[in-house]
Tab-separated table of C-alpha atoms and ligand atoms in Angstrom:
chain	number	residue	atom	x	y	z
Y	132	MET	CA	-8.288	-45.410	10.103
Y	133	ALA	CA	-9.250	-41.680	8.991
Y	134	GLU	CA	-6.659	-40.722	5.816
Y	135	ALA	CA	-3.109	-38.547	6.775
Y	136	PHE	CA	-3.008	-35.275	6.069
Y	137	GLY	CA	-1.510	-33.970	3.159
Y	138	THR	CA	-3.221	-36.119	0.664
Y	139	GLU	CA	-5.926	-35.146	-2.337
Y	140	GLY	CA	-8.787	-36.488	-0.081
Y	141	ASN	CA	-7.353	-35.074	3.437
Y	142	PRO	CA	-4.832	-31.479	2.667
Y	143	TRP	CA	-3.500	-30.050	5.086
Y	144	ARG	CA	-5.591	-26.673	5.769
Y	145	VAL	CA	-4.552	-23.391	5.924
Y	146	ALA	CA	-6.163	-19.606	6.467
Y	147	VAL	CA	-4.638	-16.635	4.903
Y	148	VAL	CA	-6.001	-13.659	6.259
Y	149	GLY	CA	-5.484	-10.656	3.573
Y	150	SER	CA	-5.854	-10.980	-0.129
Y	151	GLY	CA	-3.274	-8.473	-1.452
Y	152	PRO	CA	-0.029	-9.171	-3.267
Y	153	ALA	CA	1.253	-11.674	-0.193
Y	154	GLY	CA	-1.982	-13.224	0.717
Y	155	PHE	CA	-1.900	-14.324	-2.941
Y	156	TYR	CA	1.631	-15.222	-3.642
Y	157	ALA	CA	1.884	-17.736	-0.082
Y	158	ALA	CA	-1.589	-18.946	-1.388
Y	159	GLU	CA	0.378	-19.988	-5.000
Y	160	GLU	CA	3.139	-21.253	-3.116
Y	161	LEU	CA	0.848	-23.638	-0.827
Y	162	LEU	CA	-1.202	-24.976	-3.595
Y	163	LYS	CA	1.004	-26.029	-6.071
Y	164	GLN	CA	2.630	-28.326	-3.670
Y	165	ASP	CA	2.071	-31.657	-4.812
Y	166	ASP	CA	3.397	-33.518	-1.786
Y	167	PRO	CA	2.188	-32.416	0.836
Y	168	LYS	CA	-1.246	-31.236	-0.538
Y	169	VAL	CA	-2.984	-28.036	0.711
Y	170	ALA	CA	-6.125	-26.197	1.011
Y	171	VAL	CA	-6.045	-22.365	1.303
Y	172	ASP	CA	-9.005	-20.894	2.408
Y	173	MET	CA	-8.629	-16.914	2.218
Y	174	PHE	CA	-10.141	-13.979	4.361
Y	175	ASP	CA	-10.255	-10.587	3.836
Y	176	ARG	CA	-12.791	-8.149	5.783
Y	177	LEU	CA	-13.436	-6.138	2.250
Y	178	PRO	CA	-15.713	-8.068	-0.228
Y	179	THR	CA	-13.271	-7.333	-3.069
Y	180	PRO	CA	-9.953	-9.545	-3.133
Y	181	TYR	CA	-6.305	-7.759	-3.957
Y	182	GLY	CA	-5.380	-5.360	-1.567
Y	183	LEU	CA	-3.720	-2.326	-2.429
Y	184	VAL	CA	-3.299	-3.492	-6.255
Y	185	ARG	CA	-6.974	-2.890	-5.865
Y	186	GLY	CA	-7.129	-0.072	-3.002
Y	187	GLY	CA	-3.710	1.351	-3.659
Y	188	VAL	CA	-2.138	1.397	-7.000
Y	189	ALA	CA	-2.945	5.097	-8.632
Y	190	PRO	CA	-5.754	4.161	-10.841
Y	191	ASP	CA	-3.974	5.775	-14.271
Y	192	HIS	CA	-1.290	2.774	-13.600
Y	193	GLN	CA	-3.735	0.298	-15.001
Y	194	LYS	CA	-0.788	-1.780	-16.127
Y	195	ILE	CA	0.447	-2.519	-12.469
Y	196	LYS	CA	-2.667	-4.118	-12.418
Y	197	THR	CA	-2.355	-6.643	-14.667
Y	198	VAL	CA	-0.782	-8.554	-11.881
Y	199	ILE	CA	-4.267	-9.880	-11.038
Y	200	LYS	CA	-4.317	-12.385	-13.241
Y	201	LEU	CA	-1.441	-14.075	-11.680
Y	202	TYR	CA	-3.655	-13.967	-8.807
Y	203	GLU	CA	-6.770	-14.876	-10.921
Y	204	ARG	CA	-5.022	-17.978	-11.829
Y	205	THR	CA	-4.458	-19.164	-7.909
Y	206	ALA	CA	-8.238	-18.730	-6.937
Y	207	GLY	CA	-8.787	-20.588	-9.889
Y	208	ARG	CA	-6.700	-23.281	-8.196
Y	209	PRO	CA	-8.573	-26.762	-6.441
Y	210	ARG	CA	-8.751	-26.340	-2.976
Y	211	PHE	CA	-8.524	-22.501	-3.127
Y	212	ARG	CA	-11.730	-20.712	-1.536
Y	213	PHE	CA	-12.013	-16.843	-0.899
Y	214	PHE	CA	-14.524	-15.240	2.391
Y	215	GLY	CA	-14.486	-11.586	1.563
Y	216	ASN	CA	-16.331	-9.640	4.104
Y	217	VAL	CA	-14.926	-11.416	6.688
Y	218	ALA	CA	-12.845	-9.670	9.471
Y	219	PHE	CA	-10.630	-11.058	11.140
Y	220	GLY	CA	-10.766	-10.552	14.867
Y	221	ARG	CA	-14.540	-9.707	14.530
Y	222	ASP	CA	-16.229	-12.486	12.459
Y	223	LEU	CA	-13.974	-15.136	13.035
Y	224	SER	CA	-11.319	-15.293	16.435
Y	225	LEU	CA	-7.562	-16.385	16.417
Y	226	ALA	CA	-9.086	-19.131	18.350
Y	227	GLU	CA	-11.493	-20.333	15.991
Y	228	MET	CA	-9.160	-20.012	13.334
Y	229	LEU	CA	-6.861	-22.203	14.928
Y	230	THR	CA	-9.983	-24.700	15.420
Y	231	HIS	CA	-10.537	-25.115	11.984
Y	232	TYR	CA	-6.977	-25.006	10.118
Y	233	HIS	CA	-3.451	-26.311	10.743
Y	234	GLN	CA	-1.773	-23.548	10.304
Y	235	VAL	CA	-2.728	-19.221	9.932
Y	236	LEU	CA	-0.881	-16.739	7.875
Y	237	PHE	CA	-1.312	-13.242	8.442
Y	238	CYS	CA	-1.164	-10.822	4.925
Y	239	THR	CA	-2.666	-7.841	6.354
Y	240	GLY	CA	-0.289	-5.525	5.307
Y	241	ALA	CA	0.284	-1.632	6.704
Y	242	GLU	CA	-3.331	0.135	6.878
Y	243	THR	CA	-2.389	3.334	8.644
Y	244	ASP	CA	0.231	5.692	8.109
Y	245	ARG	CA	3.191	7.194	9.825
Y	246	ARG	CA	3.099	10.367	11.424
Y	247	MET	CA	5.193	13.619	11.020
Y	248	GLY	CA	5.066	14.645	15.299
Y	249	ILE	CA	5.298	18.104	14.407
Y	250	PRO	CA	2.851	20.655	15.841
Y	251	GLY	CA	-0.096	21.359	13.559
Y	252	GLU	CA	-0.513	18.173	11.692
Y	253	ASP	CA	-3.893	17.660	12.902
Y	254	LEU	CA	-4.924	20.980	11.622
Y	255	ALA	CA	-8.044	20.361	9.131
Y	256	GLY	CA	-6.166	20.539	5.883
Y	257	SER	CA	-3.850	18.503	6.511
Y	258	HIS	CA	-3.811	14.319	5.922
Y	259	PRO	CA	-2.300	11.350	5.468
Y	260	ALA	CA	-1.482	10.309	2.102
Y	261	THR	CA	-2.411	7.157	2.570
Y	262	THR	CA	-6.314	8.235	3.030
Y	263	PHE	CA	-6.212	10.219	-0.297
Y	264	VAL	CA	-5.021	6.960	-1.911
Y	265	GLY	CA	-7.950	5.188	-0.322
Y	266	TRP	CA	-10.345	7.931	-1.320
Y	267	TYR	CA	-9.555	8.149	-4.973
Y	268	ASN	CA	-9.355	4.687	-5.578
Y	269	GLY	CA	-12.830	3.953	-4.174
Y	270	HIS	CA	-12.212	1.917	-0.559
Y	271	PRO	CA	-14.783	1.711	1.016
Y	272	ASP	CA	-12.847	3.143	4.498
Y	273	TYR	CA	-12.213	5.930	3.054
Y	274	ARG	CA	-15.160	7.044	0.491
Y	275	HIS	CA	-16.478	9.611	2.410
Y	276	LEU	CA	-13.823	11.759	3.194
Y	277	SER	CA	-13.441	15.174	1.921
Y	278	PHE	CA	-10.343	17.220	0.848
Y	279	ASP	CA	-10.439	20.901	0.165
Y	280	LEU	CA	-9.057	21.125	-3.444
Y	281	SER	CA	-10.668	24.627	-3.580
Y	282	ALA	CA	-6.652	25.498	-2.271
Y	283	GLU	CA	-4.014	26.563	-4.421
Y	284	ARG	CA	-1.169	25.528	-3.390
Y	285	VAL	CA	-0.308	22.031	-1.961
Y	286	ALA	CA	2.766	20.668	-0.106
Y	287	VAL	CA	2.896	16.691	-0.360
Y	288	ILE	CA	5.885	15.582	2.347
Y	289	GLY	CA	8.098	12.846	1.410
Y	290	VAL	CA	9.444	11.534	-1.774
Y	291	GLY	CA	8.620	8.318	-2.369
Y	292	ASN	CA	6.260	6.112	-5.006
Y	293	VAL	CA	3.440	7.282	-2.737
Y	294	ALA	CA	4.476	10.997	-3.007
Y	295	MET	CA	4.597	10.658	-7.080
Y	296	ASP	CA	1.238	8.928	-6.857
Y	297	VAL	CA	-0.299	11.691	-4.701
Y	298	THR	CA	0.953	14.473	-6.813
Y	299	ARG	CA	0.088	12.888	-10.593
Y	300	ILE	CA	-3.307	12.826	-9.248
Y	301	LEU	CA	-3.735	16.310	-8.335
Y	302	ALA	CA	-1.806	17.552	-11.535
Y	303	ARG	CA	-2.960	15.523	-14.323
Y	304	PRO	CA	-5.683	16.696	-17.169
Y	305	LEU	CA	-8.969	15.402	-16.036
Y	306	ALA	CA	-9.717	13.640	-18.641
Y	307	GLU	CA	-6.829	11.535	-18.281
Y	308	LEU	CA	-7.949	10.613	-15.198
Y	309	ALA	CA	-11.674	10.456	-16.740
Y	310	ALA	CA	-10.041	7.359	-18.541
Y	311	THR	CA	-9.308	5.591	-15.578
Y	312	ASP	CA	-11.059	3.425	-12.735
Y	313	ILE	CA	-10.775	6.538	-10.194
Y	314	ALA	CA	-13.533	6.643	-7.810
Y	315	ASP	CA	-16.217	9.078	-9.200
Y	316	TYR	CA	-16.544	11.237	-6.312
Y	317	ALA	CA	-13.291	11.976	-6.696
Y	318	LEU	CA	-13.420	12.478	-10.099
Y	319	GLU	CA	-15.788	15.180	-9.458
Y	320	ALA	CA	-14.180	16.669	-6.960
Y	321	LEU	CA	-11.087	16.492	-8.976
Y	322	LYS	CA	-13.265	18.426	-11.376
Y	323	GLU	CA	-13.602	21.516	-9.101
Y	324	SER	CA	-9.681	21.530	-8.091
Y	325	GLN	CA	-7.886	24.619	-8.066
Y	326	VAL	CA	-5.172	23.182	-7.305
Y	327	ARG	CA	-1.980	24.881	-8.759
Y	328	GLU	CA	1.711	24.326	-7.370
Y	329	ILE	CA	2.323	21.739	-5.262
Y	330	TYR	CA	5.571	21.198	-2.964
Y	331	LEU	CA	6.985	17.339	-3.303
Y	332	LEU	CA	9.428	18.214	-0.072
Y	333	GLY	CA	12.519	15.478	-0.025
Y	334	ARG	CA	14.117	15.662	3.581
Y	335	ARG	CA	17.645	14.507	2.174
Y	336	GLY	CA	18.906	15.359	-1.416
Y	337	PRO	CA	18.309	14.469	-4.617
Y	338	ALA	CA	20.581	11.383	-4.537
Y	339	GLN	CA	18.867	10.092	-1.355
Y	340	ALA	CA	15.308	10.266	-3.077
Y	341	ALA	CA	12.905	7.317	-2.790
Y	342	PHE	CA	10.881	7.599	-5.793
Y	343	THR	CA	12.319	5.417	-8.771
Y	344	ASN	CA	12.979	6.663	-12.615
Y	345	PRO	CA	9.665	5.941	-14.489
Y	346	GLU	CA	7.825	8.121	-11.777
Y	347	ILE	CA	9.588	11.456	-11.748
Y	348	ARG	CA	9.786	10.496	-15.557
Y	349	GLU	CA	5.806	10.693	-15.526
Y	350	LEU	CA	5.367	14.074	-13.096
Y	351	ALA	CA	8.455	15.633	-15.692
Y	352	ASN	CA	5.899	14.554	-18.442
Y	353	ILE	CA	2.426	15.526	-17.183
Y	354	GLU	CA	0.838	18.153	-19.959
Y	355	GLY	CA	0.033	21.608	-18.820
Y	356	VAL	CA	2.601	21.083	-16.025
Y	357	ASP	CA	5.901	22.043	-15.292
Y	358	LEU	CA	8.452	20.540	-12.775
Y	359	VAL	CA	10.389	23.041	-11.618
Y	360	VAL	CA	13.602	22.373	-9.878
Y	361	ARG	CA	16.465	24.589	-7.566
Y	362	PRO	CA	19.209	24.225	-8.786
Y	363	ASP	CA	21.358	24.849	-6.262
Y	364	GLU	CA	19.617	21.643	-4.392
Y	365	LEU	CA	20.526	19.603	-7.214
Y	366	GLU	CA	24.390	20.254	-6.580
Y	367	LEU	CA	25.163	17.087	-4.400
Y	368	ASP	CA	27.601	17.125	-1.241
Y	369	PRO	CA	31.050	15.216	-1.323
Y	370	ALA	CA	29.302	12.033	0.673
Y	371	SER	CA	26.301	12.033	-1.780
Y	372	ALA	CA	28.347	12.549	-4.784
Y	373	GLU	CA	31.053	9.165	-3.252
Y	374	TRP	CA	27.814	7.422	-2.476
Y	375	LEU	CA	26.212	7.695	-5.825
Y	376	ALA	CA	29.712	6.454	-7.526
Y	377	THR	CA	29.493	3.565	-5.796
Y	378	GLN	CA	26.132	2.632	-6.007
Y	379	LYS	CA	25.714	-0.311	-8.802
Y	380	ASP	CA	22.222	0.172	-9.398
Y	381	PRO	CA	22.080	3.014	-11.405
Y	382	THR	CA	18.142	3.931	-10.144
Y	383	ASN	CA	19.641	7.135	-7.926
Y	384	GLN	CA	21.927	8.867	-10.411
Y	385	ARG	CA	19.381	8.346	-13.198
Y	386	ASN	CA	17.104	10.229	-10.704
Y	387	VAL	CA	19.568	13.119	-10.705
Y	388	ASP	CA	20.116	13.089	-13.776
Y	389	ILE	CA	16.607	13.064	-14.637
Y	390	LEU	CA	16.233	15.992	-11.947
Y	391	ARG	CA	18.727	18.144	-13.753
Y	392	GLY	CA	17.496	17.639	-17.107
Y	393	GLN	CA	14.610	20.151	-15.676
Y	394	ILE	CA	16.948	22.705	-14.880
Y	395	GLU	CA	17.292	24.428	-18.550
Y	396	LYS	CA	13.419	24.652	-18.395
Y	397	GLY	CA	13.700	26.900	-15.788
Y	398	GLU	CA	9.806	28.319	-14.637
Y	399	GLY	CA	8.583	26.631	-17.770
Y	400	ASN	CA	4.872	28.404	-18.643
Y	401	GLN	CA	2.662	25.704	-17.893
Y	402	PRO	CA	-0.533	26.839	-15.728
Y	403	ARG	CA	0.057	24.294	-12.965
Y	404	LYS	CA	3.957	23.652	-11.262
Y	405	ILE	CA	4.993	21.112	-9.476
Y	406	ARG	CA	8.145	22.289	-7.495
Y	407	VAL	CA	10.599	20.103	-5.878
Y	408	ARG	CA	12.223	20.938	-3.237
Y	409	PHE	CA	15.214	19.179	-1.426
Y	410	LEU	CA	17.133	19.043	2.103
Y	411	ALA	CA	13.494	20.322	3.492
Y	412	SER	CA	12.091	19.129	6.706
Y	413	PRO	CA	8.156	19.808	7.815
Y	414	VAL	CA	8.893	21.531	10.957
Y	415	GLU	CA	5.329	22.525	11.619
Y	416	VAL	CA	2.285	22.750	9.619
Y	417	LEU	CA	0.734	27.077	10.517
Y	418	GLY	CA	-2.777	27.919	11.104
Y	419	SER	CA	-5.288	28.588	13.683
Y	420	ASP	CA	-7.771	26.441	12.755
Y	421	ARG	CA	-6.732	25.414	8.916
Y	422	VAL	CA	-3.914	24.423	7.236
Y	423	GLU	CA	-2.461	28.384	5.908
Y	424	GLY	CA	1.027	27.014	5.504
Y	425	LEU	CA	4.170	24.935	6.351
Y	426	ARG	CA	7.598	26.237	8.148
Y	427	ILE	CA	10.068	23.969	6.180
Y	428	GLU	CA	13.845	23.845	7.840
Y	429	ARG	CA	16.546	23.857	5.626
Y	430	ASN	CA	18.855	20.838	6.542
Y	431	GLU	CA	22.316	19.173	5.331
Y	432	LEU	CA	23.693	15.834	5.360
Y	433	VAL	CA	25.517	14.318	7.936
Y	434	LYS	CA	26.900	10.394	8.128
Y	435	ASN	CA	24.751	8.641	10.744
Y	436	GLU	CA	26.230	5.603	12.990
Y	437	TRP	CA	24.977	2.931	10.479
Y	438	GLY	CA	27.422	4.943	7.166
Y	439	GLY	CA	23.918	6.062	5.948
Y	440	LEU	CA	23.645	9.778	5.508
Y	441	SER	CA	21.160	11.646	7.502
Y	442	ALA	CA	19.456	14.724	7.452
Y	443	LYS	CA	20.422	17.385	10.679
Y	444	GLY	CA	18.552	20.947	10.444
Y	445	THR	CA	20.656	23.627	10.035
Y	446	GLY	CA	17.882	26.285	12.013
Y	447	GLN	CA	17.423	28.116	8.644
Y	448	THR	CA	14.050	28.068	8.166
Y	449	GLU	CA	11.323	29.277	5.542
Y	450	GLU	CA	7.288	29.322	5.534
Y	451	LEU	CA	5.851	27.755	2.610
Y	452	GLU	CA	2.215	29.131	1.932
Y	453	VAL	CA	0.068	26.085	1.255
Y	454	GLN	CA	-3.768	25.283	2.202
Y	455	LEU	CA	-3.688	21.704	2.279
Y	456	VAL	CA	-0.778	18.843	3.277
Y	457	PHE	CA	-0.213	15.304	2.455
Y	458	ARG	CA	2.294	13.653	4.782
Y	459	SER	CA	3.674	10.687	2.211
Y	460	ILE	CA	6.593	9.279	4.800
Y	461	GLY	CA	5.331	5.679	4.977
Y	462	TYR	CA	2.610	3.127	5.451
Y	463	MET	CA	2.537	1.589	9.168
Y	464	GLY	CA	1.216	-1.745	9.781
Y	465	THR	CA	-1.547	-2.364	12.884
Y	466	ALA	CA	-2.502	-4.671	15.869
Y	467	LEU	CA	-4.357	-7.643	15.027
Y	468	PRO	CA	-6.659	-8.977	17.855
Y	469	ASP	CA	-4.197	-11.738	19.909
Y	470	LEU	CA	-1.008	-11.549	18.019
Y	471	PRO	CA	2.045	-9.791	19.429
Y	472	PHE	CA	2.877	-6.096	17.318
Y	473	ASP	CA	6.111	-4.271	17.703
Y	474	GLU	CA	4.819	-1.198	18.223
Y	475	ARG	CA	7.547	0.731	16.639
Y	476	LYS	CA	8.020	-1.190	13.585
Y	477	GLY	CA	4.472	-1.878	12.802
Y	478	THR	CA	4.696	-5.082	12.362
Y	479	ILE	CA	4.060	-8.621	14.157
Y	480	PRO	CA	7.865	-9.941	15.548
Y	481	ASN	CA	8.388	-12.476	13.682
Y	482	ARG	CA	11.705	-14.728	12.834
Y	483	GLU	CA	11.396	-15.556	8.447
Y	484	GLY	CA	7.927	-15.666	9.199
Y	485	ARG	CA	7.149	-17.447	12.121
Y	486	VAL	CA	4.883	-14.907	14.985
Y	487	VAL	CA	7.112	-15.112	17.905
Y	488	ASP	CA	6.244	-13.573	21.212
Y	489	ALA	CA	7.657	-10.412	21.691
Y	490	ALA	CA	9.216	-10.858	24.962
Y	491	THR	CA	10.685	-14.372	25.041
Y	492	GLU	CA	10.551	-14.231	20.930
Y	493	GLN	CA	10.147	-17.612	21.190
Y	494	PRO	CA	7.808	-18.910	18.231
Y	495	LEU	CA	4.250	-19.255	18.776
Y	496	PRO	CA	3.362	-22.485	16.430
Y	497	ARG	CA	1.014	-22.656	13.924
Y	498	LEU	CA	1.116	-18.259	12.996
Y	499	TYR	CA	3.339	-17.241	10.335
Y	500	VAL	CA	3.334	-13.450	8.176
Y	501	ALA	CA	4.283	-12.517	5.223
Y	502	GLY	CA	4.546	-9.362	3.016
Y	503	TRP	CA	4.364	-5.845	4.655
Y	504	ILE	CA	2.976	-6.878	8.164
Y	505	LYS	CA	6.446	-9.077	8.509
Y	506	ARG	CA	8.803	-6.348	7.222
Y	507	GLY	CA	7.739	-3.216	6.962
Y	508	PRO	CA	6.135	-1.355	3.913
Y	509	THR	CA	9.045	-1.398	1.589
Y	510	GLY	CA	8.876	-2.700	-1.746
Y	511	VAL	CA	7.202	-3.355	-4.822
Y	512	ILE	CA	4.358	-5.561	-5.447
Y	513	GLY	CA	6.675	-8.306	-6.441
Y	514	THR	CA	8.878	-7.991	-3.503
Y	515	ASN	CA	6.216	-9.779	-1.846
Y	516	LYS	CA	6.781	-12.918	-3.959
Y	517	GLN	CA	10.159	-14.006	-2.565
Y	518	ASP	CA	8.506	-12.932	0.581
Y	519	ALA	CA	5.874	-15.088	0.654
Y	520	ILE	CA	7.647	-18.193	-0.682
Y	521	ASN	CA	9.999	-17.681	2.136
Y	522	THR	CA	7.657	-18.133	4.576
Y	523	VAL	CA	5.753	-20.604	3.262
Y	524	LYS	CA	8.935	-22.707	3.244
Y	525	CYS	CA	8.987	-22.496	7.286
Y	526	MET	CA	5.191	-23.400	6.908
Y	527	LEU	CA	5.918	-26.808	5.239
Y	528	GLU	CA	8.952	-27.710	7.260
Y	529	ASP	CA	6.563	-27.245	10.504
Y	530	LEU	CA	3.649	-29.048	9.062
Y	531	PRO	CA	4.426	-32.560	10.140
Y	532	ALA	CA	4.741	-31.100	13.538
Y	533	VAL	CA	1.476	-29.125	14.290
Y	534	ALA	CA	-0.414	-30.691	17.260
Y	535	PRO	CA	-3.473	-28.773	17.203
Y	536	GLY	CA	-6.249	-28.704	20.581
Y	537	ALA	CA	-8.335	-31.128	21.148
Y	538	ASP	CA	-11.306	-29.365	20.185
Y	539	PHE	CA	-9.372	-29.110	16.343
Y	540	ASP	CA	-12.087	-30.009	13.480
Y	541	PRO	CA	-10.855	-29.610	9.917
Y	542	ASP	CA	-14.256	-30.329	8.143
Y	543	PRO	CA	-14.054	-27.329	5.155
Y	544	GLY	CA	-18.043	-27.118	5.701
Y	545	ARG	CA	-17.323	-25.739	9.471
Y	546	VAL	CA	-15.746	-22.594	8.963
Y	547	GLU	CA	-19.174	-21.380	7.014
Y	548	ALA	CA	-21.282	-22.900	9.429
Y	549	VAL	CA	-19.680	-20.796	11.742
Y	550	LEU	CA	-19.852	-17.718	9.580
Y	551	ALA	CA	-23.720	-18.140	8.886
Y	552	GLY	CA	-24.047	-18.673	11.938
Y	553	LYS	CA	-23.087	-15.489	12.871
Y	554	ASN	CA	-24.792	-14.291	9.974
Y	555	VAL	CA	-21.690	-13.441	8.347
Y	556	ARG	CA	-22.357	-12.593	4.521
Y	557	PHE	CA	-18.990	-13.720	3.242
Y	558	VAL	CA	-18.701	-13.148	-0.210
Y	559	SER	CA	-17.185	-16.277	-2.792
Y	560	PHE	CA	-14.809	-15.745	-5.057
Y	561	ALA	CA	-17.985	-16.236	-7.944
Y	562	ASP	CA	-19.109	-13.376	-5.996
Y	563	TRP	CA	-16.384	-11.354	-6.341
Y	564	LYS	CA	-16.500	-12.172	-10.029
Y	565	ARG	CA	-19.865	-11.042	-10.401
Y	566	LEU	CA	-19.142	-7.636	-8.937
Y	567	ASP	CA	-15.977	-7.465	-11.217
Y	568	GLN	CA	-17.856	-8.229	-14.685
Y	569	LEU	CA	-20.824	-5.219	-13.147
Y	570	GLU	CA	-17.998	-2.957	-12.540
Y	571	VAL	CA	-16.138	-3.686	-15.920
Y	572	GLU	CA	-19.472	-3.622	-17.668
Y	573	ARG	CA	-20.624	-0.437	-15.983
Y	574	GLY	CA	-17.069	1.143	-16.997
Y	575	ARG	CA	-17.416	0.228	-20.770
Y	576	PRO	CA	-19.452	3.185	-22.242
Y	577	GLN	CA	-17.416	5.385	-20.568
Y	578	GLY	CA	-14.318	3.968	-21.936
Y	579	ARG	CA	-13.121	3.462	-18.870
Y	580	PRO	CA	-11.712	-0.191	-17.651
Y	581	ARG	CA	-14.364	-0.419	-14.784
Y	582	GLN	CA	-16.274	1.803	-12.587
Y	583	LYS	CA	-16.326	1.277	-9.014
Y	584	PHE	CA	-18.337	-0.186	-6.518
Y	585	THR	CA	-17.229	1.923	-3.133
Y	586	SER	CA	-19.346	1.157	-0.374
Y	587	VAL	CA	-19.837	-2.480	1.454
Y	588	GLU	CA	-23.495	-2.429	0.919
Y	589	GLU	CA	-23.292	-1.131	-2.264
Y	590	MET	CA	-21.492	-4.539	-3.345
Y	591	LEU	CA	-23.611	-6.817	-1.678
Y	592	ALA	CA	-26.773	-5.481	-2.641
Y	593	GLN	CA	-25.859	-6.521	-6.308
Y	594	LEU	CA	-25.103	-10.609	-5.336
H	878	NAP	P1	9.262	5.140	0.884
H	878	NAP	O1	9.571	4.785	-0.479
H	878	NAP	O2	9.327	4.789	2.151
H	878	NAP	O3	9.453	6.835	1.092
H	878	NAP	C1	9.258	7.145	1.926
H	878	NAP	C2	9.752	9.144	1.897
H	878	NAP	O4	9.414	9.592	3.031
H	878	NAP	C3	11.155	8.937	1.897
H	878	NAP	O5	11.281	10.076	0.917
H	878	NAP	C4	11.547	9.118	3.040
H	878	NAP	O6	12.933	10.440	3.362
H	878	NAP	C5	10.489	10.438	3.738
H	878	NAP	N1	10.679	10.622	4.824
H	878	NAP	C6	10.468	9.902	6.215
H	878	NAP	N2	9.891	10.083	7.001
H	878	NAP	C7	10.020	11.095	6.982
H	878	NAP	C8	9.862	12.661	7.979
H	878	NAP	N3	9.559	12.727	9.093
H	878	NAP	N4	9.550	13.863	7.034
H	878	NAP	C9	9.999	14.052	5.904
H	878	NAP	N5	10.300	12.654	5.602
H	878	NAP	C10	10.371	11.679	5.355
H	878	NAP	O7	7.151	4.853	1.192
H	878	NAP	P2	6.258	4.974	0.292
H	878	NAP	O8	6.306	5.990	-0.894
H	878	NAP	O9	5.019	5.178	1.296
H	878	NAP	O10	6.227	3.875	-0.641
H	878	NAP	C11	6.034	2.648	0.166
H	878	NAP	C12	6.717	1.218	-0.851
H	878	NAP	O11	5.609	1.352	-2.029
H	878	NAP	C13	7.497	1.969	-1.671
H	878	NAP	O12	8.640	0.862	-1.124
H	878	NAP	C14	7.019	2.435	-3.041
H	878	NAP	O13	8.425	1.912	-3.625
H	878	NAP	C15	6.090	1.209	-3.322
H	878	NAP	N6	5.461	1.934	-4.241
H	878	NAP	C16	5.519	1.710	-5.176
H	878	NAP	C17	5.227	2.315	-6.508
H	878	NAP	C18	5.247	2.206	-8.040
H	878	NAP	O14	5.925	1.116	-8.052
H	878	NAP	N7	4.850	3.055	-8.994
H	878	NAP	C19	3.999	3.668	-6.031
H	878	NAP	C20	3.406	3.418	-4.890
H	878	NAP	C21	4.098	2.951	-3.913
H	878	NAP	P3	14.217	9.048	3.584
H	878	NAP	O15	14.454	8.651	2.782
H	878	NAP	O16	15.084	10.132	4.342
H	878	NAP	O17	13.268	8.635	4.959
């Protein structure tokens, strides 16, 4: 008789689709179980792992990337395999996954961006910040893009931490960027940058800004840059003042204090300016065939039906003379083949990580989600740990009841054979470590943490 599943010799088999933080935290939680034993195969459409830690975290924030050490430890555990350069839906279908795995966990994150829905949004020179982030980070999907950095004035819409990243990369002295792992082509383009003024636009007030204290402080301390605020926009309305006073987390109050600390510096005398504006919503990107300006509307804050404060237009408008616009108003998940999808939220409908049918809300057996595709694009890298642990708890609870179809074939060699049969050149973790080492070696003579390979062909050619 075959050994029962969940043992060392015959572990439960789980596929994790997506190798960002949520995928790795979930893999760790699955692999560290003593009873039952679980084997994890992790898939990524890119040859490189780590999702936004490689392709999203700003190149001048290398410390944040040290979290990779934890993920490497997970990848070193017995019963873990990495299949890079394998796209779910293209190289392996849901039906194939369910033939070879007891459960499938999707951790595909949020790959696109939210739209503003205003006229002129698609003019040349108006871009989602997510593409700029992917571009300067050498993500293969975005390496062919170009951004017209001959623009002298730029608007960044939204005041979250992605807006902070984009603004910093545009404002930072080149020599500082040259010491990072920013993509080579991005460094070349930034060398020619004419950007002198960056407007950072928050639709609500300073008390509601989504950035965190170190990030706004960093903008205030960039060499050659003045962070300029408008004192009138830092005065709080009574409802914001009351709300701030009740917050246990001091982040928002400190944000306001940091910004107020800039008042006495006025315009400053540095060559580059970051102008933070609050209570300002974009209403139209102006220009005939490319961006020539941005019309913004002054807002006031009003209580909303959930007890929070929302921005409401006052009808008073102003035009900013800008030639480049980045909308940085949030990431958005994308649908996956054969899985339900909530278009409005950009997430896969689920209950505690169990994927549910969109109409009946009944669980779809053996399918799970974790990370941004489960809850939307909020929180920092570490937020995904508890999120992944919660989903894994459900997966472990459900394992004993898993009833795969008659064609179920959990032989670990079978997946490799299926991929080989389709001529898919998959990248193992050992392959990735080789690429990793090459990147680090290439960067060393220039004093950089690494020099990234940015095209899939280039990566595969090294192996
Ligand atoms: P975010 O934190 O949700 O910020 C989005 C910003 O866009 C908010 O200021 C929001 O304002 C604004 N916004 C939304 N819709 C808008 C509209 N229609 N018009 C104008 N403004 C609009 O999103 P994010 O910056 O993309 O970051 C995503 C997550 O990653 C966050 O949790 C962030 O902290 C994290 N992250 C962290 C770091 C880091 O730790 N250094 C770096 C990057 C990202 P409202 O508040 O009014 O909605």
